Amino acid sequence: MTERYGTAEDRYKYLSAIYDELFPFDADGSATVAALERLAPAGRMLELGVGTGRVALALARQGCEVTGIDSSPDMLRVLESNNGDGAVHAVLGDMAHPSGLGEFDVIYLVYNTLFELHTQDLQVACVSSAARNLRGGGRLVIEAAVPSRVPASESPVIPAPFKDLESVGLQIARYDHVQQIAEYRHVFLGPDGVKIMPSVHRYVYVSELDLMATLAGLKLEARHSDWDGSRFDARSSRHVSVYVKP
Ligand SMILES: C[S@@+](CC[C@H](N)C(=O)[O-])C[C@H]1O[C@@H](n2cnc3c(N)ncnc32)[C@H](O)[C@@H]1O
């Protein structure tokens, strides 16, 4: 898929080599897996934008049958190398139009992955095809940032929290509030040199997401501010939303 901000295939070509280092499977990842597994123990799960398998592999090890779709051959190559026991069924494809994968108990997009689709039409297509691929009673789970926080700062340089004495991370950002686009270069400076990671998000408001889900025939079942079930309110910086197919 070609598009204005480069394809995911291009953006993740370089990132695939450093993704697991930058975003290790951590306590937050374990909470993600626990919450998804509770929705359908040993169920059929589909991860849209599965990447290197950060979440999918751990979910499969909990006994779920996990399929993951991604449009980046480089990210899937890393997934394959992490997937020694073949626990995750990996598919190269477009998450806006997945087809022929069967019906699932849970379909999920984590880590702002819905925002990787850069137009409203593509996001609507993604939510409605996910709804079609759910069995009755199945759930679509979306974890994403609350946009009011994303464009709130017009600052072109946003410092990341300090992790140690020797390194620093910066985000250089550009915004288009009409198209709801935030374009970033994440810059990591440390003893190993400089690493730069591009990302482009079309951020979505929770009300807009609820409308996409309603149009797709889904109902909001729960919304929390974290995977541990914390209350969602006006101060929340992200949301975990669970929609159910009646
Ligand atoms: C932020 S990463 C998240 C990876 C993984 N879900 C995780 O939590 O670590 C987003 C992933 O979405 C994939 N992606 C972006 N656009 C896509 C599309 N149209 N179809 C399928 N995958 C896409 C990228 O290649 C990348 O692997």
Coordinates of C-alpha atoms and ligand atoms in Angstrom, one line a residue:
M1 CA 0.0 0.0 0.0
T2 CA 1.6 3.3 -1.0
E3 CA 0.6 6.5 0.8
R4 CA 1.7 10.0 1.7
Y5 CA 3.7 9.1 4.8
G6 CA 5.5 6.1 3.3
T7 CA 4.3 2.5 3.7
A8 CA 4.4 0.5 7.0
E9 CA 6.8 -1.8 5.0
D10 CA 9.2 1.1 4.6
R11 CA 8.9 2.5 8.1
Y12 CA 9.3 -0.9 9.8
K13 CA 12.2 -2.1 7.5
Y14 CA 14.7 -0.4 9.8
L15 CA 12.6 -0.5 13.0
S16 CA 12.2 -4.3 12.8
A17 CA 15.9 -4.7 13.8
I18 CA 15.6 -2.6 17.0
Y19 CA 11.9 -3.0 17.9
D20 CA 12.3 -5.7 20.5
E21 CA 15.2 -3.7 22.1
L22 CA 13.2 -0.5 22.2
F23 CA 9.9 -2.1 23.2
P24 CA 10.7 -5.2 25.3
F25 CA 8.0 -7.5 26.6
D26 CA 7.6 -6.0 30.1
A27 CA 5.2 -5.9 33.0
D28 CA 2.8 -3.9 30.8
G29 CA 3.0 -6.7 28.2
S30 CA 2.1 -9.3 30.8
A31 CA -0.9 -7.3 31.9
T32 CA -2.0 -7.0 28.3
V33 CA -1.8 -10.8 27.8
A34 CA -3.6 -11.5 31.1
A35 CA -6.5 -9.2 30.2
L36 CA -6.9 -10.6 26.7
E37 CA -6.7 -14.2 27.9
R38 CA -9.4 -13.6 30.5
L39 CA -11.8 -12.5 27.7
A40 CA -11.5 -16.0 26.0
P41 CA -9.4 -18.6 27.8
A42 CA -7.8 -20.9 25.2
G43 CA -9.8 -18.9 22.6
R44 CA -9.1 -18.1 18.9
M45 CA -7.4 -14.7 18.8
L46 CA -6.4 -12.4 15.9
E47 CA -3.8 -9.7 16.4
L48 CA -4.0 -6.9 13.8
G49 CA -0.5 -5.4 13.3
V50 CA 1.2 -8.3 15.2
G51 CA 4.7 -7.0 14.6
T52 CA 7.5 -9.1 16.2
G53 CA 5.0 -11.0 18.3
R54 CA 5.6 -9.1 21.6
V55 CA 2.0 -9.9 22.8
A56 CA 0.9 -12.7 20.4
L57 CA 3.7 -15.1 21.4
A58 CA 3.0 -14.8 25.1
L59 CA -0.7 -15.2 24.5
A60 CA -0.1 -18.4 22.5
R61 CA 2.0 -19.7 25.4
Q62 CA -1.0 -19.3 27.6
G63 CA -2.9 -21.8 25.4
C64 CA -4.7 -19.4 23.0
E65 CA -4.8 -20.1 19.3
V66 CA -3.3 -16.9 17.9
T67 CA -3.1 -15.6 14.4
G68 CA -1.3 -12.4 13.6
I69 CA -1.5 -10.3 10.5
D70 CA 1.1 -7.6 9.5
S71 CA 2.0 -5.8 6.3
S72 CA 5.7 -5.6 7.1
P73 CA 7.7 -8.6 5.9
D74 CA 10.6 -7.4 8.1
M75 CA 8.6 -7.4 11.3
L76 CA 7.2 -10.8 10.4
R77 CA 10.7 -12.1 9.8
V78 CA 11.6 -11.2 13.4
L79 CA 8.4 -12.8 14.6
E80 CA 9.3 -16.0 12.7
S81 CA 12.7 -16.0 14.5
N82 CA 11.0 -15.5 17.9
N83 CA 8.4 -18.1 17.0
G84 CA 10.5 -21.3 17.2
D85 CA 7.6 -23.5 18.3
G86 CA 5.3 -22.1 15.6
A87 CA 2.9 -21.0 18.3
V88 CA 1.6 -18.0 16.3
H89 CA 0.1 -18.3 12.8
A90 CA 1.7 -15.3 11.0
V91 CA 0.1 -13.9 7.9
L92 CA 1.4 -11.1 5.6
G93 CA -1.5 -8.8 4.8
D94 CA -3.3 -5.6 5.3
M95 CA -5.2 -5.2 8.7
A96 CA -7.7 -2.8 7.1
H97 CA -9.0 -5.7 4.9
P98 CA -8.1 -9.1 6.4
S99 CA -9.9 -12.0 4.8
G100 CA -10.1 -15.7 4.7
L101 CA -8.8 -16.1 8.3
G102 CA -12.1 -17.5 9.8
E103 CA -13.9 -16.4 12.9
F104 CA -12.3 -15.3 16.2
D105 CA -13.3 -15.0 19.8
V106 CA -11.1 -11.9 20.2
I107 CA -9.5 -9.5 17.7
Y108 CA -7.2 -6.9 19.2
L109 CA -5.0 -3.9 18.2
V110 CA -2.6 -2.8 20.9
Y111 CA 0.0 0.0 21.2
N112 CA -1.8 2.5 19.1
T113 CA -1.7 0.2 16.1
L114 CA -5.1 1.4 14.8
F115 CA -3.4 4.8 14.4
E116 CA -1.1 3.2 11.8
L117 CA -3.9 3.4 9.3
H118 CA -3.7 7.0 8.2
T119 CA -7.2 7.8 7.0
Q120 CA -10.6 7.6 8.6
D121 CA -11.8 5.4 5.7
L122 CA -9.1 2.8 6.4
Q123 CA -9.8 2.8 10.1
V124 CA -13.5 2.4 9.5
A125 CA -12.7 -0.5 7.1
C126 CA -10.5 -2.1 9.8
V127 CA -13.1 -1.9 12.5
S128 CA -15.9 -3.2 10.3
S129 CA -13.9 -6.1 8.9
A130 CA -12.8 -7.0 12.4
A131 CA -16.5 -7.0 13.4
R132 CA -17.3 -9.3 10.4
N133 CA -14.5 -11.7 11.5
L134 CA -15.8 -12.0 15.1
R135 CA -18.1 -14.8 16.1
G136 CA -21.3 -13.8 17.9
G137 CA -20.4 -12.7 21.4
G138 CA -16.8 -12.2 20.3
R139 CA -14.8 -9.0 21.2
L140 CA -12.8 -6.3 19.6
V141 CA -10.2 -4.8 21.9
I142 CA -8.4 -1.6 21.1
E143 CA -5.6 0.0 23.2
A144 CA -4.7 3.5 22.2
A145 CA -3.7 7.0 23.4
V146 CA -6.3 9.5 24.3
P147 CA -5.7 12.2 21.6
S148 CA -6.5 15.2 23.7
R149 CA -3.0 14.5 25.1
V150 CA -1.4 13.9 21.7
P151 CA -1.8 17.3 20.1
A152 CA -2.1 19.2 23.4
S153 CA 1.5 20.1 23.1
E154 CA 2.5 21.9 19.9
S155 CA 6.1 21.6 20.9
P156 CA 8.2 20.1 18.1
V157 CA 10.5 18.4 20.6
I158 CA 9.1 16.2 23.4
P159 CA 11.6 14.6 25.8
A160 CA 11.0 11.0 26.8
P161 CA 11.3 10.1 30.5
F162 CA 15.0 9.5 31.6
K163 CA 15.8 5.8 32.0
D164 CA 19.5 6.0 33.0
L165 CA 22.4 8.4 33.2
E166 CA 23.9 7.7 29.8
S167 CA 21.0 7.9 27.3
V168 CA 18.2 10.2 26.3
G169 CA 15.2 9.9 24.1
L170 CA 13.4 12.7 22.2
Q171 CA 10.4 12.8 20.0
I172 CA 10.4 15.3 17.2
A173 CA 6.8 15.9 16.2
R174 CA 4.7 17.6 13.5
Y175 CA 0.9 17.8 13.6
D176 CA -1.9 18.2 11.2
H177 CA -5.0 18.7 13.3
V178 CA -7.4 18.7 10.3
Q179 CA -6.4 15.2 9.2
Q180 CA -5.7 14.2 12.8
I181 CA -2.1 13.3 11.9
A182 CA 0.9 13.3 14.2
E183 CA 4.2 12.6 12.5
Y184 CA 7.1 11.6 14.7
R185 CA 10.8 10.9 14.6
H186 CA 11.8 9.1 17.9
V187 CA 15.5 9.8 18.5
F188 CA 17.5 7.6 20.9
L189 CA 20.9 8.9 21.9
G190 CA 23.2 6.6 24.0
P191 CA 26.5 4.9 24.3
D192 CA 25.7 2.8 21.1
G193 CA 25.1 5.9 19.0
V194 CA 22.0 7.4 17.6
K195 CA 18.9 5.5 16.6
I196 CA 15.9 7.1 14.8
M197 CA 12.5 5.6 14.5
P198 CA 9.8 7.1 12.3
S199 CA 6.1 6.8 13.1
V200 CA 3.0 8.4 11.8
H201 CA -0.3 8.2 13.6
R202 CA -3.8 9.2 12.6
Y203 CA -5.1 9.7 16.1
V204 CA -8.7 8.8 16.9
Y205 CA -11.0 10.3 19.6
V206 CA -12.8 7.7 21.8
S207 CA -16.1 9.1 20.6
E208 CA -15.0 8.7 17.0
L209 CA -13.9 5.1 17.7
D210 CA -17.3 4.4 19.4
L211 CA -19.1 5.6 16.3
M212 CA -16.9 3.4 14.0
A213 CA -17.8 0.4 16.3
T214 CA -21.5 1.3 16.3
L215 CA -21.5 1.5 12.5
A216 CA -19.9 -2.0 12.5
G217 CA -22.6 -3.4 14.7
L218 CA -20.5 -3.6 17.9
K219 CA -21.4 -2.4 21.4
L220 CA -19.0 -0.8 23.9
E221 CA -18.8 -3.3 26.8
A222 CA -16.0 -1.8 28.9
R223 CA -13.4 1.0 28.8
H224 CA -10.5 1.3 31.2
S225 CA -7.4 3.5 31.4
D226 CA -5.1 0.5 31.6
W227 CA -4.9 -3.3 31.2
D228 CA -5.2 -3.7 35.0
G229 CA -8.8 -2.4 34.8
S230 CA -8.1 1.1 36.2
R231 CA -10.9 3.6 35.9
F232 CA -11.1 5.6 32.7
D233 CA -11.8 9.3 33.2
A234 CA -10.9 12.7 31.8
R235 CA -7.4 12.5 33.1
S236 CA -6.6 9.1 31.4
S237 CA -3.9 9.3 28.8
R238 CA -4.8 6.1 27.1
H239 CA -7.8 3.7 26.9
V240 CA -8.4 0.0 26.6
S241 CA -11.8 -0.4 25.0
V242 CA -13.7 -3.6 24.7
Y243 CA -16.5 -3.9 22.1
V244 CA -18.7 -6.9 21.8
K245 CA -20.5 -8.4 18.8
P246 CA -24.1 -9.1 20.0
Ligands
LIG1 C1 3.5 -0.2 16.8 S1 3.7 -1.7 16.0 C2 2.9 -2.8 17.1 C3 3.4 -4.2 17.0 C4 2.8 -5.2 18.0 N1 1.3 -5.1 18.0 C5 3.2 -4.8 19.4 O1 2.3 -4.5 20.3 O2 4.4 -4.9 19.7 C6 2.6 -1.6 14.7 C7 2.6 -2.7 13.7 O3 1.5 -2.5 12.7 C8 2.0 -2.9 11.4 N2 1.1 -2.3 10.4 C9 1.1 -1.0 10.1 N3 0.2 -0.8 9.1 C10 -0.3 -2.0 8.8 C11 -1.4 -2.5 7.9 N4 -2.0 -1.6 7.1 N5 -1.7 -3.8 7.9 C12 -1.0 -4.6 8.7 N6 -0.1 -4.3 9.6 C13 0.3 -3.0 9.7 C14 3.4 -2.5 11.4 O4 4.2 -3.2 10.4 C15 3.9 -2.8 12.8 O5 4.4 -4.2 12.9

